[in-house]
Amino acid sequence: MQTSFGTGQANRESTDLAFTDPLTGLGNHRRFFDKVDRLIADRADDPAPFTVGILDLDGFKPINDLFGHKAGDDILIQVAMRLRASMDGHSTVCRIATWIRISSPALWPN
């Protein structure tokens, strides 16, 4: 039998997994859209601006073909670490993967 503390912790861990990109540890598309929705809702009465920056990383096919997918993954992990390190505590960095490209929106409240 699980205690309510254990259940709460399990729920938080489940939510974290659902909102986190497993490769980079950044937020995923769910976290991105959740954050945008919350920023818009928080500004409903006083629409203060916020910034969405998008970084598009191209050219992974030759890297993956020449050096293997692990090399491409290692590059993505390094980019994620550097982006996270360069952000202040109020910013969110997310990785949104598509078939063609990797986009990493970062949200900055102004």
Tab-separated table of N, CA and C in Angstrom:
chain	number	residue	atom	x	y	z
A	1	MET	N	0.839	-1.176	0.000
A	1	MET	CA	0.000	0.000	0.000
A	1	MET	C	0.891	1.249	0.000
A	2	GLN	N	0.549	2.206	-0.880
A	2	GLN	CA	1.319	3.441	-0.974
A	2	GLN	C	0.718	4.511	-0.082
A	3	THR	N	1.586	5.292	0.526
A	3	THR	CA	1.100	6.412	1.324
A	3	THR	C	0.713	7.543	0.386
A	4	SER	N	0.006	8.538	0.925
A	4	SER	CA	-0.370	9.681	0.092
A	4	SER	C	0.875	10.440	-0.354
A	5	PHE	N	1.922	10.460	0.485
A	5	PHE	CA	3.177	11.107	0.092
A	5	PHE	C	3.781	10.382	-1.102
A	6	GLY	N	3.806	9.057	-1.039
A	6	GLY	CA	4.355	8.261	-2.132
A	6	GLY	C	3.560	8.441	-3.409
A	7	THR	N	2.240	8.511	-3.297
A	7	THR	CA	1.385	8.724	-4.457
A	7	THR	C	1.639	10.095	-5.059
A	8	GLY	N	1.751	11.113	-4.218
A	8	GLY	CA	2.029	12.467	-4.701
A	8	GLY	C	3.357	12.538	-5.416
A	9	GLN	N	4.358	11.887	-4.845
A	9	GLN	CA	5.688	11.879	-5.462
A	9	GLN	C	5.639	11.138	-6.796
A	10	ALA	N	4.933	10.031	-6.846
A	10	ALA	CA	4.811	9.267	-8.092
A	10	ALA	C	4.102	10.097	-9.162
A	11	ASN	N	3.064	10.846	-8.755
A	11	ASN	CA	2.353	11.705	-9.706
A	11	ASN	C	3.267	12.798	-10.251
A	12	ARG	N	4.074	13.410	-9.365
A	12	ARG	CA	5.011	14.457	-9.808
A	12	ARG	C	6.037	13.879	-10.781
A	13	GLU	N	6.549	12.700	-10.466
A	13	GLU	CA	7.533	12.066	-11.347
A	13	GLU	C	6.913	11.738	-12.703
A	14	SER	N	5.668	11.273	-12.698
A	14	SER	CA	4.951	10.980	-13.937
A	14	SER	C	4.766	12.240	-14.767
A	15	THR	N	4.371	13.326	-14.104
A	15	THR	CA	4.188	14.604	-14.793
A	15	THR	C	5.508	15.098	-15.350
A	16	ASP	N	6.581	15.006	-14.558
A	16	ASP	CA	7.899	15.425	-15.039
A	16	ASP	C	8.292	14.645	-16.292
A	17	LEU	N	8.065	13.343	-16.289
A	17	LEU	CA	8.398	12.523	-17.457
A	17	LEU	C	7.569	12.927	-18.671
A	18	ALA	N	6.292	13.241	-18.459
A	18	ALA	CA	5.410	13.609	-19.562
A	18	ALA	C	5.777	14.961	-20.168
A	19	PHE	N	6.452	15.820	-19.405
A	19	PHE	CA	6.777	17.174	-19.858
A	19	PHE	C	8.269	17.352	-20.169
A	20	THR	N	9.037	16.258	-20.205
A	20	THR	CA	10.488	16.354	-20.373
A	20	THR	C	10.963	15.534	-21.565
A	21	ASP	N	11.839	16.133	-22.367
A	21	ASP	CA	12.474	15.425	-23.473
A	21	ASP	C	13.476	14.435	-22.886
A	22	PRO	N	13.350	13.144	-23.189
A	22	PRO	CA	14.219	12.155	-22.543
A	22	PRO	C	15.691	12.251	-22.948
A	23	LEU	N	15.988	12.774	-24.124
A	23	LEU	CA	17.380	12.861	-24.565
A	23	LEU	C	18.118	14.011	-23.889
A	24	THR	N	17.523	15.198	-23.908
A	24	THR	CA	18.226	16.404	-23.459
A	24	THR	C	17.898	16.819	-22.035
A	25	GLY	N	16.778	16.322	-21.509
A	25	GLY	CA	16.336	16.763	-20.191
A	25	GLY	C	15.633	18.112	-20.225
A	26	LEU	N	15.518	18.714	-21.422
A	26	LEU	CA	14.779	19.971	-21.556
A	26	LEU	C	13.286	19.678	-21.532
A	27	GLY	N	12.489	20.724	-21.391
A	27	GLY	CA	11.050	20.555	-21.540
A	27	GLY	C	10.746	20.100	-22.964
A	28	ASN	N	9.630	19.401	-23.121
A	28	ASN	CA	9.222	18.966	-24.454
A	28	ASN	C	8.086	19.859	-24.963
A	29	HIS	N	7.418	19.436	-26.048
A	29	HIS	CA	6.348	20.258	-26.619
A	29	HIS	C	5.212	20.490	-25.626
A	30	ARG	N	4.918	19.526	-24.774
A	30	ARG	CA	3.855	19.719	-23.775
A	30	ARG	C	4.213	20.848	-22.808
A	31	ARG	N	5.460	20.837	-22.321
A	31	ARG	CA	5.899	21.890	-21.400
A	31	ARG	C	5.882	23.250	-22.100
A	32	PHE	N	6.324	23.286	-23.361
A	32	PHE	CA	6.343	24.538	-24.111
A	32	PHE	C	4.942	25.137	-24.201
A	33	PHE	N	3.978	24.346	-24.686
A	33	PHE	CA	2.628	24.882	-24.859
A	33	PHE	C	1.952	25.161	-23.520
A	34	ASP	N	2.239	24.366	-22.495
A	34	ASP	CA	1.730	24.641	-21.152
A	34	ASP	C	2.258	25.983	-20.651
A	35	LYS	N	3.546	26.227	-20.848
A	35	LYS	CA	4.162	27.486	-20.401
A	35	LYS	C	3.581	28.672	-21.162
A	36	VAL	N	3.418	28.549	-22.477
A	36	VAL	CA	2.828	29.634	-23.265
A	36	VAL	C	1.405	29.911	-22.790
A	37	ASP	N	0.617	28.864	-22.596
A	37	ASP	CA	-0.759	29.041	-22.104
A	37	ASP	C	-0.778	29.758	-20.763
A	38	ARG	N	0.133	29.375	-19.855
A	38	ARG	CA	0.177	30.023	-18.536
A	38	ARG	C	0.622	31.476	-18.635
A	39	LEU	N	1.604	31.766	-19.496
A	39	LEU	CA	2.042	33.153	-19.675
A	39	LEU	C	0.909	34.022	-20.210
A	40	ILE	N	0.155	33.503	-21.166
A	40	ILE	CA	-0.978	34.249	-21.721
A	40	ILE	C	-2.051	34.443	-20.660
A	41	ALA	N	-2.375	33.389	-19.917
A	41	ALA	CA	-3.399	33.495	-18.866
A	41	ALA	C	-2.977	34.471	-17.776
A	42	ASP	N	-1.710	34.433	-17.380
A	42	ASP	CA	-1.213	35.340	-16.341
A	42	ASP	C	-1.277	36.788	-16.779
A	43	ARG	N	-1.268	37.015	-18.074
A	43	ARG	CA	-1.270	38.378	-18.599
A	43	ARG	C	-2.636	38.794	-19.136
A	44	ALA	N	-3.679	38.068	-18.802
A	44	ALA	CA	-5.018	38.368	-19.314
A	44	ALA	C	-5.472	39.774	-18.931
A	45	ASP	N	-5.232	40.185	-17.695
A	45	ASP	CA	-5.667	41.505	-17.235
A	45	ASP	C	-4.649	42.595	-17.554
A	46	ASP	N	-3.401	42.247	-17.625
A	46	ASP	CA	-2.319	43.197	-17.895
A	46	ASP	C	-1.368	42.538	-18.895
A	47	PRO	N	-1.660	42.679	-20.186
A	47	PRO	CA	-0.911	41.919	-21.193
A	47	PRO	C	0.541	42.363	-21.370
A	48	ALA	N	1.375	42.003	-20.411
A	48	ALA	CA	2.809	42.279	-20.523
A	48	ALA	C	3.403	41.358	-21.587
A	49	PRO	N	4.355	41.853	-22.358
A	49	PRO	CA	4.922	41.019	-23.422
A	49	PRO	C	5.861	39.937	-22.884
A	50	PHE	N	6.041	38.911	-23.680
A	50	PHE	CA	7.074	37.913	-23.422
A	50	PHE	C	7.684	37.535	-24.762
A	51	THR	N	8.825	36.912	-24.729
A	51	THR	CA	9.573	36.599	-25.944
A	51	THR	C	9.652	35.094	-26.150
A	52	VAL	N	9.478	34.669	-27.389
A	52	VAL	CA	9.715	33.282	-27.771
A	52	VAL	C	10.852	33.299	-28.788
A	53	GLY	N	11.957	32.669	-28.447
A	53	GLY	CA	13.076	32.547	-29.375
A	53	GLY	C	13.125	31.127	-29.903
A	54	ILE	N	13.416	30.962	-31.178
A	54	ILE	CA	13.471	29.624	-31.769
A	54	ILE	C	14.845	29.414	-32.395
A	55	LEU	N	15.483	28.354	-32.000
A	55	LEU	CA	16.780	27.954	-32.543
A	55	LEU	C	16.553	26.699	-33.375
A	56	ASP	N	16.870	26.763	-34.648
A	56	ASP	CA	16.660	25.637	-35.556
A	56	ASP	C	18.018	25.022	-35.889
A	57	LEU	N	18.239	23.811	-35.446
A	57	LEU	CA	19.508	23.120	-35.704
A	57	LEU	C	19.335	22.191	-36.907
A	58	ASP	N	20.046	22.473	-37.970
A	58	ASP	CA	19.973	21.669	-39.195
A	58	ASP	C	21.265	20.883	-39.395
A	59	GLY	N	21.239	19.997	-40.375
A	59	GLY	CA	22.454	19.319	-40.805
A	59	GLY	C	22.822	18.088	-40.000
A	60	PHE	N	21.853	17.460	-39.355
A	60	PHE	CA	22.181	16.288	-38.546
A	60	PHE	C	22.305	15.009	-39.367
A	61	LYS	N	21.702	14.971	-40.551
A	61	LYS	CA	21.791	13.750	-41.354
A	61	LYS	C	23.244	13.396	-41.686
A	62	PRO	N	24.059	14.351	-42.189
A	62	PRO	CA	25.460	13.986	-42.461
A	62	PRO	C	26.225	13.569	-41.199
A	63	ILE	N	25.960	14.228	-40.088
A	63	ILE	CA	26.629	13.863	-38.825
A	63	ILE	C	26.244	12.446	-38.426
A	64	ASN	N	24.929	12.168	-38.470
A	64	ASN	CA	24.454	10.833	-38.104
A	64	ASN	C	24.982	9.769	-39.066
A	65	ASP	N	25.018	10.096	-40.377
A	65	ASP	CA	25.504	9.131	-41.369
A	65	ASP	C	27.001	8.856	-41.209
A	66	LEU	N	27.783	9.908	-40.946
A	66	LEU	CA	29.238	9.749	-40.847
A	66	LEU	C	29.704	9.205	-39.499
A	67	PHE	N	29.094	9.698	-38.431
A	67	PHE	CA	29.601	9.401	-37.086
A	67	PHE	C	28.635	8.585	-36.227
A	68	GLY	N	27.423	8.355	-36.717
A	68	GLY	CA	26.430	7.599	-35.961
A	68	GLY	C	25.485	8.513	-35.187
A	69	HIS	N	24.331	7.965	-34.854
A	69	HIS	CA	23.302	8.745	-34.160
A	69	HIS	C	23.741	9.192	-32.772
A	70	LYS	N	24.609	8.439	-32.145
A	70	LYS	CA	25.089	8.844	-30.819
A	70	LYS	C	25.822	10.177	-30.902
A	71	ALA	N	26.595	10.391	-31.958
A	71	ALA	CA	27.308	11.666	-32.122
A	71	ALA	C	26.314	12.813	-32.277
A	72	GLY	N	25.272	12.604	-33.087
A	72	GLY	CA	24.233	13.628	-33.235
A	72	GLY	C	23.531	13.897	-31.919
A	73	ASP	N	23.228	12.828	-31.174
A	73	ASP	CA	22.598	12.982	-29.855
A	73	ASP	C	23.507	13.748	-28.900
A	74	ASP	N	24.799	13.435	-28.928
A	74	ASP	CA	25.751	14.133	-28.047
A	74	ASP	C	25.783	15.630	-28.341
A	75	ILE	N	25.697	15.995	-29.626
A	75	ILE	CA	25.661	17.417	-29.984
A	75	ILE	C	24.403	18.068	-29.424
A	76	LEU	N	23.254	17.408	-29.579
A	76	LEU	CA	22.000	17.958	-29.046
A	76	LEU	C	22.077	18.135	-27.532
A	77	ILE	N	22.668	17.179	-26.850
A	77	ILE	CA	22.802	17.259	-25.390
A	77	ILE	C	23.695	18.434	-25.009
A	78	GLN	N	24.793	18.623	-25.728
A	78	GLN	CA	25.695	19.751	-25.445
A	78	GLN	C	25.005	21.091	-25.693
A	79	VAL	N	24.267	21.198	-26.803
A	79	VAL	CA	23.529	22.438	-27.091
A	79	VAL	C	22.516	22.696	-25.985
A	80	ALA	N	21.801	21.661	-25.558
A	80	ALA	CA	20.808	21.808	-24.486
A	80	ALA	C	21.458	22.300	-23.204
A	81	MET	N	22.605	21.723	-22.846
A	81	MET	CA	23.298	22.130	-21.619
A	81	MET	C	23.722	23.595	-21.695
A	82	ARG	N	24.220	24.008	-22.841
A	82	ARG	CA	24.687	25.393	-22.988
A	82	ARG	C	23.525	26.375	-22.997
A	83	LEU	N	22.423	26.007	-23.647
A	83	LEU	CA	21.246	26.881	-23.630
A	83	LEU	C	20.723	27.045	-22.208
A	84	ARG	N	20.604	25.924	-21.502
A	84	ARG	CA	20.099	25.967	-20.125
A	84	ARG	C	21.006	26.823	-19.244
A	85	ALA	N	22.317	26.691	-19.414
A	85	ALA	CA	23.274	27.447	-18.601
A	85	ALA	C	23.218	28.944	-18.904
A	86	SER	N	22.801	29.305	-20.110
A	86	SER	CA	22.783	30.719	-20.489
A	86	SER	C	21.480	31.425	-20.116
A	87	MET	N	20.487	30.686	-19.670
A	87	MET	CA	19.188	31.269	-19.337
A	87	MET	C	19.136	31.686	-17.875
A	88	ASP	N	18.309	32.703	-17.618
A	88	ASP	CA	18.097	33.089	-16.222
A	88	ASP	C	17.050	32.164	-15.607
A	89	GLY	N	16.780	32.333	-14.341
A	89	GLY	CA	15.859	31.452	-13.631
A	89	GLY	C	14.403	31.591	-14.034
A	90	HIS	N	14.075	32.609	-14.835
A	90	HIS	CA	12.683	32.822	-15.238
A	90	HIS	C	12.397	32.307	-16.641
A	91	SER	N	13.390	31.733	-17.288
A	91	SER	CA	13.246	31.294	-18.674
A	91	SER	C	13.023	29.791	-18.746
A	92	THR	N	12.388	29.375	-19.823
A	92	THR	CA	12.127	27.966	-20.072
A	92	THR	C	12.716	27.614	-21.431
A	93	VAL	N	13.494	26.554	-21.498
A	93	VAL	CA	14.042	26.076	-22.769
A	93	VAL	C	13.424	24.712	-23.044
A	94	CYS	N	12.874	24.550	-24.251
A	94	CYS	CA	12.213	23.301	-24.612
A	94	CYS	C	12.755	22.794	-25.941
A	95	ARG	N	12.686	21.494	-26.121
A	95	ARG	CA	13.057	20.874	-27.397
A	95	ARG	C	11.799	20.310	-28.026
A	96	ILE	N	11.538	20.763	-29.233
A	96	ILE	CA	10.393	20.255	-29.983
A	96	ILE	C	10.962	19.573	-31.219
A	97	ALA	N	10.823	18.262	-31.315
A	97	ALA	CA	11.407	17.504	-32.425
A	97	ALA	C	10.343	17.230	-33.485
A	98	THR	N	10.718	17.379	-34.745
A	98	THR	CA	9.860	17.001	-35.863
A	98	THR	C	10.649	16.044	-36.745
A	99	TRP	N	10.031	15.594	-37.797
A	99	TRP	CA	10.727	14.702	-38.716
A	99	TRP	C	11.913	15.395	-39.369
A	100	ILE	N	11.796	16.688	-39.588
A	100	ILE	CA	12.787	17.389	-40.395
A	100	ILE	C	13.798	18.155	-39.564
A	101	ARG	N	13.376	18.760	-38.491
A	101	ARG	CA	14.297	19.623	-37.755
A	101	ARG	C	14.042	19.559	-36.257
A	102	ILE	N	14.962	20.111	-35.522
A	102	ILE	CA	14.855	20.236	-34.078
A	102	ILE	C	14.734	21.720	-33.777
A	103	SER	N	13.679	22.116	-33.106
A	103	SER	CA	13.515	23.511	-32.717
A	103	SER	C	13.516	23.585	-31.208
A	104	SER	N	14.216	24.540	-30.676
A	104	SER	CA	14.286	24.713	-29.225
A	104	SER	C	13.794	26.105	-28.845
A	105	PRO	N	12.489	26.249	-28.625
A	105	PRO	CA	11.988	27.552	-28.196
A	105	PRO	C	12.402	27.850	-26.760
A	106	ALA	N	12.765	29.059	-26.513
A	106	ALA	CA	13.066	29.536	-25.161
A	106	ALA	C	12.105	30.673	-24.859
A	107	LEU	N	11.485	30.633	-23.713
A	107	LEU	CA	10.501	31.654	-23.345
A	107	LEU	C	11.098	32.586	-22.321
A	108	TRP	N	11.025	33.872	-22.592
A	108	TRP	CA	11.540	34.871	-21.660
A	108	TRP	C	10.447	35.860	-21.336
A	109	PRO	N	9.977	35.920	-20.090
A	109	PRO	CA	9.065	37.002	-19.728
A	109	PRO	C	9.849	38.311	-19.766
A	110	ASN	N	9.245	39.357	-20.310
A	110	ASN	CA	9.932	40.663	-20.366
A	110	ASN	C	9.706	41.447	-19.101
